[in-house]
mmCIF file of C-alpha atoms and ligand atoms in Angstrom:
data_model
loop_
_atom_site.group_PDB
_atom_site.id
_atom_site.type_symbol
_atom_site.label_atom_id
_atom_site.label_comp_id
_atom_site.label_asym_id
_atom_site.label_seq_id
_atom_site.Cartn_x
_atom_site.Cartn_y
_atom_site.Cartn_z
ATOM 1 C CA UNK A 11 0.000 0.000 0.000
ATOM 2 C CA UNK A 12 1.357 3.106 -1.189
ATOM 3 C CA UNK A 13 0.431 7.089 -0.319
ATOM 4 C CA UNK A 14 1.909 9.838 -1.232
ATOM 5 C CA UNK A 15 3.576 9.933 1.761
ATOM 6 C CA UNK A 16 5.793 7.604 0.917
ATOM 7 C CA UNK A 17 6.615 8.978 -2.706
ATOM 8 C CA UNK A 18 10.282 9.117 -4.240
ATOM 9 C CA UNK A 19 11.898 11.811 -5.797
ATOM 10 C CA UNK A 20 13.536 10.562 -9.235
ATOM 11 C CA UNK A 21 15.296 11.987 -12.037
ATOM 12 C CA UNK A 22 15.218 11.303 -15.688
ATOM 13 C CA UNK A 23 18.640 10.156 -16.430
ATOM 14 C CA UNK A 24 17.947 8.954 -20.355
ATOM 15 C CA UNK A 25 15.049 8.525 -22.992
ATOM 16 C CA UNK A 26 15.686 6.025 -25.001
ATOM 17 C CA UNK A 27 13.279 5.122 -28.308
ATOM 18 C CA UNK A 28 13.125 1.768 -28.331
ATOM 19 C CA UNK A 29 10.203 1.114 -31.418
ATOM 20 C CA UNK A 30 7.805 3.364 -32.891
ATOM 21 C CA UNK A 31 5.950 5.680 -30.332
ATOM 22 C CA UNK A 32 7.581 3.395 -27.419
ATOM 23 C CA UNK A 33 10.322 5.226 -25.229
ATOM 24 C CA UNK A 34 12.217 4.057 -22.356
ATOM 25 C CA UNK A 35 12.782 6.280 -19.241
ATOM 26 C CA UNK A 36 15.127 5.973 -17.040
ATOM 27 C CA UNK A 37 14.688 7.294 -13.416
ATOM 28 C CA UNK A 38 17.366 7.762 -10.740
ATOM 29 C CA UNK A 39 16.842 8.869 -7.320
ATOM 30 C CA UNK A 40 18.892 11.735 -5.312
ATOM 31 C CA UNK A 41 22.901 10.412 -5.033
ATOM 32 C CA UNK A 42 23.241 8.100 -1.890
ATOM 33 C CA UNK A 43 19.398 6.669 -2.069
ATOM 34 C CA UNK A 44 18.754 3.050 -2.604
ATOM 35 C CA UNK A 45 15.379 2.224 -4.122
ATOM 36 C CA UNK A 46 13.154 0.142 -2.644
ATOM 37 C CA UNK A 47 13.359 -3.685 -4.330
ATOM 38 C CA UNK A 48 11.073 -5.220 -6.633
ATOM 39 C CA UNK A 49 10.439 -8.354 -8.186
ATOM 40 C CA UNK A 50 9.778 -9.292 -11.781
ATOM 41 C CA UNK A 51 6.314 -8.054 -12.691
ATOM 42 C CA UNK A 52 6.031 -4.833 -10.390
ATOM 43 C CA UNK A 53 5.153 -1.632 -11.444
ATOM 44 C CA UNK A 54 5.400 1.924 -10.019
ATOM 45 C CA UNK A 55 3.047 5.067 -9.661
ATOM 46 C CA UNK A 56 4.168 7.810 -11.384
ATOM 47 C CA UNK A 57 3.347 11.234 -10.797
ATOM 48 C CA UNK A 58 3.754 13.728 -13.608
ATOM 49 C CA UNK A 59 4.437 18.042 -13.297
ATOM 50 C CA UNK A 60 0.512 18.131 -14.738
ATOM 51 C CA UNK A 61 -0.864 16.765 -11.980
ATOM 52 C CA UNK A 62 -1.733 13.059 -13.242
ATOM 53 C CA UNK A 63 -0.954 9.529 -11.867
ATOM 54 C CA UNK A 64 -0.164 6.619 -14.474
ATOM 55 C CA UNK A 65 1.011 3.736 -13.057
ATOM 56 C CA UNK A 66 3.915 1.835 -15.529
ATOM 57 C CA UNK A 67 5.545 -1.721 -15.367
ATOM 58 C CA UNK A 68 9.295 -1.905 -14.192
ATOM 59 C CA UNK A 69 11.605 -3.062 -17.238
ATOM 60 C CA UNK A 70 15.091 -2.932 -15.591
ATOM 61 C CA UNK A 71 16.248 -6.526 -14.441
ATOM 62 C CA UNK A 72 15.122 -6.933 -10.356
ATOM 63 C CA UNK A 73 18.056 -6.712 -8.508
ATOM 64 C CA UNK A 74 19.198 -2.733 -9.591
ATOM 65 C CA UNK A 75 18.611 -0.894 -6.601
ATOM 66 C CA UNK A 76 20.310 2.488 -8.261
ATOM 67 C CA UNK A 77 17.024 3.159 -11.323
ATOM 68 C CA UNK A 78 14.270 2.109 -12.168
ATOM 69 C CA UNK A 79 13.063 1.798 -15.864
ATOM 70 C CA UNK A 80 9.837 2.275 -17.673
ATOM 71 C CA UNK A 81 8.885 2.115 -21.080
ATOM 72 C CA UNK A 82 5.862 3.985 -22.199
ATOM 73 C CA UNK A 83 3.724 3.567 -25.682
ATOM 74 C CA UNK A 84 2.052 7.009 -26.879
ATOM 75 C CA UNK A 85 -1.420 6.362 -26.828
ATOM 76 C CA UNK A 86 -2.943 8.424 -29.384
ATOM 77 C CA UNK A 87 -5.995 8.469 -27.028
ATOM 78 C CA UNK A 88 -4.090 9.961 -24.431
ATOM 79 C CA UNK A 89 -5.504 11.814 -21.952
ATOM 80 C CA UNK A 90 -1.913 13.277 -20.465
ATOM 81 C CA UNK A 91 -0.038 10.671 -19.331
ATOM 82 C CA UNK A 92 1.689 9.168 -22.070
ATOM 83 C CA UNK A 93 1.454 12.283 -24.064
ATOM 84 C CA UNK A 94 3.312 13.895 -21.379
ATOM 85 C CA UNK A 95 5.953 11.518 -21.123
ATOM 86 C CA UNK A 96 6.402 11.578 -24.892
ATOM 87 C CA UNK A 97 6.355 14.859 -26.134
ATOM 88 C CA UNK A 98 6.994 17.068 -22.980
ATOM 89 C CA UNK A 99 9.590 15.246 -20.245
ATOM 90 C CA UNK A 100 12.955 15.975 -20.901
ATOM 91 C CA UNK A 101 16.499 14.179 -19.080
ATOM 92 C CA UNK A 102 17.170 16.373 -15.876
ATOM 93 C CA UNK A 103 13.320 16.818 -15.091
ATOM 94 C CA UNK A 104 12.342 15.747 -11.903
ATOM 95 C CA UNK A 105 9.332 13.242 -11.144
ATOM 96 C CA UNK A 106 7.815 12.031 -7.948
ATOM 97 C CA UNK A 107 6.902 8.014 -7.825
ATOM 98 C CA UNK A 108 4.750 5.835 -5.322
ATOM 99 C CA UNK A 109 7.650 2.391 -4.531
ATOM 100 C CA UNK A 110 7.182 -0.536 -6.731
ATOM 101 C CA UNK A 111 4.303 -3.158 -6.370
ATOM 102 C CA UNK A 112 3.706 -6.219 -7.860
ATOM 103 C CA UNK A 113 -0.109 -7.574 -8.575
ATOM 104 C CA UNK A 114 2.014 -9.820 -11.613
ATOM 105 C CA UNK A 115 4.150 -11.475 -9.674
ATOM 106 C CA UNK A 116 6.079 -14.533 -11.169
ATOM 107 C CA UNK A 117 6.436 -17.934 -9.896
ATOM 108 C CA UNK A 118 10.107 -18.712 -10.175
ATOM 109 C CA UNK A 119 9.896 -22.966 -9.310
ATOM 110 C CA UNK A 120 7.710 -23.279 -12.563
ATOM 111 C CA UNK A 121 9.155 -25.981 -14.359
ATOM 112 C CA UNK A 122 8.224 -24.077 -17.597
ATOM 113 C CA UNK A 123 6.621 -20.620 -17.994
ATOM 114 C CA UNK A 124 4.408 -19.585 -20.860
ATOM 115 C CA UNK A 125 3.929 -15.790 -21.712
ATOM 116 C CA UNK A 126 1.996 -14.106 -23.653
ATOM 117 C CA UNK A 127 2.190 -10.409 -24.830
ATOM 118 C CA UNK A 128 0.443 -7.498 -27.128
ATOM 119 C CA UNK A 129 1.869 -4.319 -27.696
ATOM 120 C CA UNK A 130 3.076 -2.649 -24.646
ATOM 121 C CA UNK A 131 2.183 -5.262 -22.809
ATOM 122 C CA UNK A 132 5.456 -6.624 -23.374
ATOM 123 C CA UNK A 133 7.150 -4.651 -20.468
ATOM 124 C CA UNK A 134 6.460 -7.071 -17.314
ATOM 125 C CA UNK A 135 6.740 -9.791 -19.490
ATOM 126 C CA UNK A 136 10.292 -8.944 -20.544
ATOM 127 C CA UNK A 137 11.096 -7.946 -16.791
ATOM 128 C CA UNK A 138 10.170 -11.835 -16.237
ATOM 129 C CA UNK A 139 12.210 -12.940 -19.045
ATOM 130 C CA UNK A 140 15.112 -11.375 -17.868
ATOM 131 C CA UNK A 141 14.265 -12.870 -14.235
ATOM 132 C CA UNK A 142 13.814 -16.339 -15.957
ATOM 133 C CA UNK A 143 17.145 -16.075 -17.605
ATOM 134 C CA UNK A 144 18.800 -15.683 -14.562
ATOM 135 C CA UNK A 145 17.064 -18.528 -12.843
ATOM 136 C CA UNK A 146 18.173 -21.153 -15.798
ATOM 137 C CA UNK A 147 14.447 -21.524 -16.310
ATOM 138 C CA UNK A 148 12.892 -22.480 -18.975
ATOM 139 C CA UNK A 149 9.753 -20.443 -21.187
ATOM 140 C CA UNK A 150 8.208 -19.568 -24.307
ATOM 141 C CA UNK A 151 7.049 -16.307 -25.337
ATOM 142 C CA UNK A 152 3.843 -15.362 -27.519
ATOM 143 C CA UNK A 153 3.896 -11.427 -28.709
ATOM 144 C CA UNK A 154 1.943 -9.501 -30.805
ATOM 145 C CA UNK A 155 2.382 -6.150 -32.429
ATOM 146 C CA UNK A 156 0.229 -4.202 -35.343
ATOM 147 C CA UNK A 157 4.090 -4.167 -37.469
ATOM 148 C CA UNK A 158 7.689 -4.498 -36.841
ATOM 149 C CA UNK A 159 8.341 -0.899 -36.184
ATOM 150 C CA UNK A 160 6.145 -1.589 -33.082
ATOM 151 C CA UNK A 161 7.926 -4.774 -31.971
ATOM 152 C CA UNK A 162 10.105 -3.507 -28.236
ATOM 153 C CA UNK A 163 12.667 -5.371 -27.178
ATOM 154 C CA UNK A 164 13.128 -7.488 -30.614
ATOM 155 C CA UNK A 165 16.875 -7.640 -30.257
ATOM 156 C CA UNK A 166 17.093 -8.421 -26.753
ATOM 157 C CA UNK A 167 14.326 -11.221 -26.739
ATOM 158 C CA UNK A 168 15.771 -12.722 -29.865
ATOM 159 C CA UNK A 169 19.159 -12.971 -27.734
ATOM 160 C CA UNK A 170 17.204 -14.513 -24.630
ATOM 161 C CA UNK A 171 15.482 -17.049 -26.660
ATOM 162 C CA UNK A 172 18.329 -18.273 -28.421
ATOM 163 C CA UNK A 173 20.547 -17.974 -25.177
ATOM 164 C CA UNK A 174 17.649 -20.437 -23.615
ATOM 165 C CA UNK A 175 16.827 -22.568 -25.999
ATOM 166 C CA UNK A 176 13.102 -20.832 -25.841
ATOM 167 C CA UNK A 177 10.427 -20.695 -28.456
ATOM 168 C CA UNK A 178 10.122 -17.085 -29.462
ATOM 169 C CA UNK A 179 6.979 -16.406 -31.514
ATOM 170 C CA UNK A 180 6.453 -13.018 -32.828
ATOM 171 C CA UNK A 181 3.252 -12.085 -34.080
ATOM 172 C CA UNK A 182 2.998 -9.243 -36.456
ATOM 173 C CA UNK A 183 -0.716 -7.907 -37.077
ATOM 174 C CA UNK A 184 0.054 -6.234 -40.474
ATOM 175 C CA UNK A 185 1.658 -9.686 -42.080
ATOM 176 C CA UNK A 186 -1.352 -12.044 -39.928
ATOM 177 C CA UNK A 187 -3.951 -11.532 -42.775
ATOM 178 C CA UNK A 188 -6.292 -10.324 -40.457
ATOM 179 C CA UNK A 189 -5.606 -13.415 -38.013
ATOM 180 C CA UNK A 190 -5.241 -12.965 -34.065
ATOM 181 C CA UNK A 191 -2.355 -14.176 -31.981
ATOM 182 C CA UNK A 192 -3.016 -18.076 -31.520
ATOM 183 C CA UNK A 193 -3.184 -18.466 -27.840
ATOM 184 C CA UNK A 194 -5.857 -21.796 -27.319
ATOM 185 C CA UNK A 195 -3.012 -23.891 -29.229
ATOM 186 C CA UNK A 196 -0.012 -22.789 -26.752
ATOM 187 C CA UNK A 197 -1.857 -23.420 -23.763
ATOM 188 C CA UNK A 198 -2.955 -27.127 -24.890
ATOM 189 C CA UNK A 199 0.512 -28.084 -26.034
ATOM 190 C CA UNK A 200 2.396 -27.069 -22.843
ATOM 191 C CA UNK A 201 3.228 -29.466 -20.007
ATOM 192 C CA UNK A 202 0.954 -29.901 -17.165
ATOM 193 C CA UNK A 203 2.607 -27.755 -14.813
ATOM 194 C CA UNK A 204 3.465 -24.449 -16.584
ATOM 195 C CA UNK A 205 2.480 -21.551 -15.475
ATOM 196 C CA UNK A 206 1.353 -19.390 -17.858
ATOM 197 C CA UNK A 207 0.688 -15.084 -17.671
ATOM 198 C CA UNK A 208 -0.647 -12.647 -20.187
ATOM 199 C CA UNK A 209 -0.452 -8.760 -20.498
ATOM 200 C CA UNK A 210 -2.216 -7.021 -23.393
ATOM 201 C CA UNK A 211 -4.983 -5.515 -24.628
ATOM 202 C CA UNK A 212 -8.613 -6.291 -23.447
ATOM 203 C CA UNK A 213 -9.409 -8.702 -26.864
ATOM 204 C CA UNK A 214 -6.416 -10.598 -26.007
ATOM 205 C CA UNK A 215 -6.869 -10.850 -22.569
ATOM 206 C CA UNK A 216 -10.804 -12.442 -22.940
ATOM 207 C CA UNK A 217 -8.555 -14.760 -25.845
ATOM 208 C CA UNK A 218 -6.444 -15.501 -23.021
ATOM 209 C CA UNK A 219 -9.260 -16.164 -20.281
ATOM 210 C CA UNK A 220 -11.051 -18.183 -22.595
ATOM 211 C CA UNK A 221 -7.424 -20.493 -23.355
ATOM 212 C CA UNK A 222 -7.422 -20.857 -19.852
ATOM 213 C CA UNK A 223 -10.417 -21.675 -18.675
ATOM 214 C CA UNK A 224 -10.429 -24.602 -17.902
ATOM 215 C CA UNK A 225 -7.115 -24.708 -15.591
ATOM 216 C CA UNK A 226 -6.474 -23.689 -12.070
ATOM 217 C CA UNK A 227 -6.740 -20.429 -11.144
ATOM 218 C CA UNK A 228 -3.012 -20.326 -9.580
ATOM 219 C CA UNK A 229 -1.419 -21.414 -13.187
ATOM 220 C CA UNK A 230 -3.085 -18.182 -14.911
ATOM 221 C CA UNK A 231 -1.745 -15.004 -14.529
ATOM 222 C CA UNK A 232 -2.489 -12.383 -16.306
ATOM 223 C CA UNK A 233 -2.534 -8.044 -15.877
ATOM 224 C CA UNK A 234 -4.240 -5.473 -17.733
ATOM 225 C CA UNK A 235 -2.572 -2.392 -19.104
ATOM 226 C CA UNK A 236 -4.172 0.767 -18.038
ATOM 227 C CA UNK A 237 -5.661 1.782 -21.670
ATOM 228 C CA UNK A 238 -7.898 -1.401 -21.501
ATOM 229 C CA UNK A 239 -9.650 0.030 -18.792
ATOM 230 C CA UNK A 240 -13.557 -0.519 -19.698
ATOM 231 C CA UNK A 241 -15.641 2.858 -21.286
ATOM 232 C CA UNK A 242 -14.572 6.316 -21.869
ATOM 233 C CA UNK A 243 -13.582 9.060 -20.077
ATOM 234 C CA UNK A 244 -15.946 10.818 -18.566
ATOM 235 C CA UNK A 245 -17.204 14.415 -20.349
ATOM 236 C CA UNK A 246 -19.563 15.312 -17.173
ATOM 237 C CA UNK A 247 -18.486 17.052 -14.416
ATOM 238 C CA UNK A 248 -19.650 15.520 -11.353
ATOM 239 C CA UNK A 249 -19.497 16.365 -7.656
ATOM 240 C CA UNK A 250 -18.268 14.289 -4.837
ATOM 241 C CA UNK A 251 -18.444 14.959 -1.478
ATOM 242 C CA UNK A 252 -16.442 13.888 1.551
ATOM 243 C CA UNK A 253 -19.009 13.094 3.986
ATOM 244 C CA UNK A 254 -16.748 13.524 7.185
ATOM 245 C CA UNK A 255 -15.312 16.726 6.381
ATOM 246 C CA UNK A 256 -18.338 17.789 4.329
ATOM 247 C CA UNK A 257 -15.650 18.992 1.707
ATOM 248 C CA UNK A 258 -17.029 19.002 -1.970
ATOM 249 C CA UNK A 259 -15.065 18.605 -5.107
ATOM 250 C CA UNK A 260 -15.412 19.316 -8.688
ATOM 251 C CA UNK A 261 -14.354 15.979 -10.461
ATOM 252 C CA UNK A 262 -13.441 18.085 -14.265
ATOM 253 C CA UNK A 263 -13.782 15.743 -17.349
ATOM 254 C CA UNK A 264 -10.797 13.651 -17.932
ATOM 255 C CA UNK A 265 -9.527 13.669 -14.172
ATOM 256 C CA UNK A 266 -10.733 11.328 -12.033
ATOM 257 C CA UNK A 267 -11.784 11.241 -8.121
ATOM 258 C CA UNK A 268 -8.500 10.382 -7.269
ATOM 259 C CA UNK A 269 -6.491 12.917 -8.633
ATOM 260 C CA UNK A 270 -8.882 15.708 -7.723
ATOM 261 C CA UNK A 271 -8.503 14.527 -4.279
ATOM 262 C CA UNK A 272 -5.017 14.329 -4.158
ATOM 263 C CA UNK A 273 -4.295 17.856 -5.762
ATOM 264 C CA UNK A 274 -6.632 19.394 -3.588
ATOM 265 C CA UNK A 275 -4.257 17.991 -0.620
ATOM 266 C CA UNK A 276 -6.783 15.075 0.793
ATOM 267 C CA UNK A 277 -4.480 12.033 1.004
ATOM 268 C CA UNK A 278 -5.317 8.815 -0.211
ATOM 269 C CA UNK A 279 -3.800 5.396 -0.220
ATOM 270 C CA UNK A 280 -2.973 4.145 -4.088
ATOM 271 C CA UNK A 281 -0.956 1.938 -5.607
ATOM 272 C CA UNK A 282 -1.799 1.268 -9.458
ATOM 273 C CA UNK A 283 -3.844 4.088 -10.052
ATOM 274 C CA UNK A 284 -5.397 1.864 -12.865
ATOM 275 C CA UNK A 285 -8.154 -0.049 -11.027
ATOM 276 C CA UNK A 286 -6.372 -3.042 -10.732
ATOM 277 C CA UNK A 287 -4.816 -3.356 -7.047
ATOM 278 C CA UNK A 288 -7.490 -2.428 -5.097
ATOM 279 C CA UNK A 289 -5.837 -0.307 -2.673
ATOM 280 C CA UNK A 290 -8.018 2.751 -3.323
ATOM 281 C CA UNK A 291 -11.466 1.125 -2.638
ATOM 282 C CA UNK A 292 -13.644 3.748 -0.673
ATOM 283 C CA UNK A 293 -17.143 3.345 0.945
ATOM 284 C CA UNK A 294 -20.152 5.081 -1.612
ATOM 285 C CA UNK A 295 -22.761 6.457 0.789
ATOM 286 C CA UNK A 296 -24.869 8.129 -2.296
ATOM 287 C CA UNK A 297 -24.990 8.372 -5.891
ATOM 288 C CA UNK A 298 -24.321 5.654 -8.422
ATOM 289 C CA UNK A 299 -20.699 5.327 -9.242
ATOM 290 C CA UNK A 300 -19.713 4.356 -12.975
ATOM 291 C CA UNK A 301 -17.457 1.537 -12.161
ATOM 292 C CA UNK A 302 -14.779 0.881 -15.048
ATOM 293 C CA UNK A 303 -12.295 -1.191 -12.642
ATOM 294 C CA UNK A 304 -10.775 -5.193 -12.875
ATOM 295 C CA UNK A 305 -11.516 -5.594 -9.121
ATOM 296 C CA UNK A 306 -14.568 -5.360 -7.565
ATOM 297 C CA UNK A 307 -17.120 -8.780 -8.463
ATOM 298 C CA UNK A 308 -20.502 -7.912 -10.279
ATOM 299 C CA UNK A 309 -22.093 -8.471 -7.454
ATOM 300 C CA UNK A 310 -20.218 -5.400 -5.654
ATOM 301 C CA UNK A 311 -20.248 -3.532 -8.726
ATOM 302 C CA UNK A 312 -24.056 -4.022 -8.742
ATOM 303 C CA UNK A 313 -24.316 -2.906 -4.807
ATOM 304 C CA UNK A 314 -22.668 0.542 -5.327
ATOM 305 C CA UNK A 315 -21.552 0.379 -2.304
ATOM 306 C CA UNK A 316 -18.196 0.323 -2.546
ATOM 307 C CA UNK A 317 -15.604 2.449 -5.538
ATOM 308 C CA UNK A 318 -12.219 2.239 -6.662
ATOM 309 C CA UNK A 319 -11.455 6.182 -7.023
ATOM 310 C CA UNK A 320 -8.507 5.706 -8.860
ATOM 311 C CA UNK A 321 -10.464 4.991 -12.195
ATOM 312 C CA UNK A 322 -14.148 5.191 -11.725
ATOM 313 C CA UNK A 323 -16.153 7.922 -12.000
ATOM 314 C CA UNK A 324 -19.995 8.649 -11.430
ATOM 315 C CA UNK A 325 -23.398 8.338 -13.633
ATOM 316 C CA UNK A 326 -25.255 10.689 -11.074
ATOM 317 C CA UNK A 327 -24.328 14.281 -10.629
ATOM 318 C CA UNK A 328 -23.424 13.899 -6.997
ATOM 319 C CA UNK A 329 -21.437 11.011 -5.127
ATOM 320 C CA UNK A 330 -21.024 11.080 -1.216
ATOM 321 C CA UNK A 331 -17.933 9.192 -0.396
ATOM 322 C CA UNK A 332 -16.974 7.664 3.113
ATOM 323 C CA UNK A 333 -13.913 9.820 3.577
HETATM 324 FE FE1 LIG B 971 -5.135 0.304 -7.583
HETATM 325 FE FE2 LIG B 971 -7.109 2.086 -7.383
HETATM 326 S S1 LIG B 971 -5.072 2.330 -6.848
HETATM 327 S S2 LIG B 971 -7.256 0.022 -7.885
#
């Protein structure tokens, strides 16, 4: 659990481009700090000059304790964050980040590991690759991308795979003939006690879920990416009140509850800031809260009685929160 209490003060040390519209970043705290450690898998908050939160896999190999490296695709639907980080941040700027967490975690006494990635999703899968390769382990990787100008990481996976031994299949949407990554025939061909993971976009993740379904839950893994999150941005301004302070708050279109909280100085514990920990689930005690997170069962959803505030927002004018 993460607050911003407990936020680190980083610099950007390098950009690197690494395909089309992907960039590396490389952060480095003040001289003399050691980062906090993280495992294969983790991500970090991130907390940009304009005020909004992404959260954004780790990419470095897990035992640096000096940076910590993220690689970013520019989503053409940005709403700031990867816009930011693409056309405005510069080396030398300084950025404040919540410690790493890991909801992705790898299971390093698989016998064999089977991963599957699309598009940017490639970034905690190639943070387990590199963990994998220093365990003597043994995997396969499935990744799509819409062309090879999009493909990250192509050199260095090629070198994995053939340092491993490891099947390496690279799936490129613009030679496919309109044909999806095949992930049913992976998952029946590999050994009965792989362990298998996913990261991608939402169509390959219900792909995935539906290759898996019929195996235990603790052999699927799998994590969203933060554009898959469900509907649209909001365009309505909404209100939402804290009932114990009786504080009210103008929630503007493209912010959400979270980040109008936090820059109007209420603190608030987050982690992923992408509705997918479940660290910033807060009580609803009116209105009807448009839920767009990975966490909460229909069931709850249904209730309304409970919101995660990093990513939902609200179909009535007015939400009263437990805070
Ligand atoms: Fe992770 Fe909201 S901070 S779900």
């Amino acid at each position: 659990m993460t607050s911003p209490a407990s936020t680190i003060d980083m610099t950007v040390t390098q950009i690197t481009r690494v395909a089309k519209d992907i960039n590396s970043y490389e952060l480095r705290p003040e001289p003399g700090v050691i980062l906090p450690e993280f495992t294969a898998g983790a991500h970090i908050g991130v907390s940009l000059p304009n005020g909004i939160l992404r959260s954004y896999s780790l990419v470095n190999p897990q035992g640096e304790r000096d940076r910590y490296v993220i690689t970013v695709n520019l989503d053409r639907n940005s709403r700031g964050g990867s816009r930011y980080l693409h056309e405005q941040l510069r080396v030398g700027q300084r950025l404040s980040i919540a410690p790493p967490a890991n909801n992705f975690v790898l299971v390093e006494t698989a016998p064999h590991s089977v991963l599957f990635a699309g598009g940017i999703g490639i970034t905690p899968i190639w943070s387990m690759i590199q963990r994998l390769r220093e365990l003597g382990s043994t995997w396969e990787l499935h990744y799509a991308c819409r062309g090879k100008d999009f493909v990250a990481y192509r050199q260095e996976l090629e070198q994995a795979a053939a340092e491993a031994g490891a099947r390496f299949h690279l799936h490129l949407d613009e030679e496919a003939d309109g044909k999806f990554l095949d992930l049913a025939g992976p998952v029946a061909q590999a050994g009965q006690d792989s362990i298998f993971y996913c990261c991608g976009p939402e169509a390959m993740l219900q792909a995935y879920k539906a290759a898996t379904a019929d195996l235990p839950s603790e052999r699927v893994r799998f994590e969203h990416f933060g554009a898959a999150l469900t509907g649209e941005p909001a365009d309505d301004v909404f209100t939402v009140v804290l009932a114990r302070s009786g504080q009210e708050f103008t929630v503007e279109p493209g912010m959400t509850i979270l980040e109008t909280l936090l820059q109007n100085g209420i603190s608030r514990n987050y982690s992923c800031t992408q509705g997918v920990c479940g660290t910033c689930e807060t009580k609803v005690l009116e209105g009807e809260p448009d839920h767009r997170d990975w966490v909460l069962s229909d069931e709850k959803k249904a209730s309304n009685s409970t919101m995660l505030i990093c990513c939902s927002l609200s179909k009535s004018p007015r939400l009263v929160l437990d805070i």
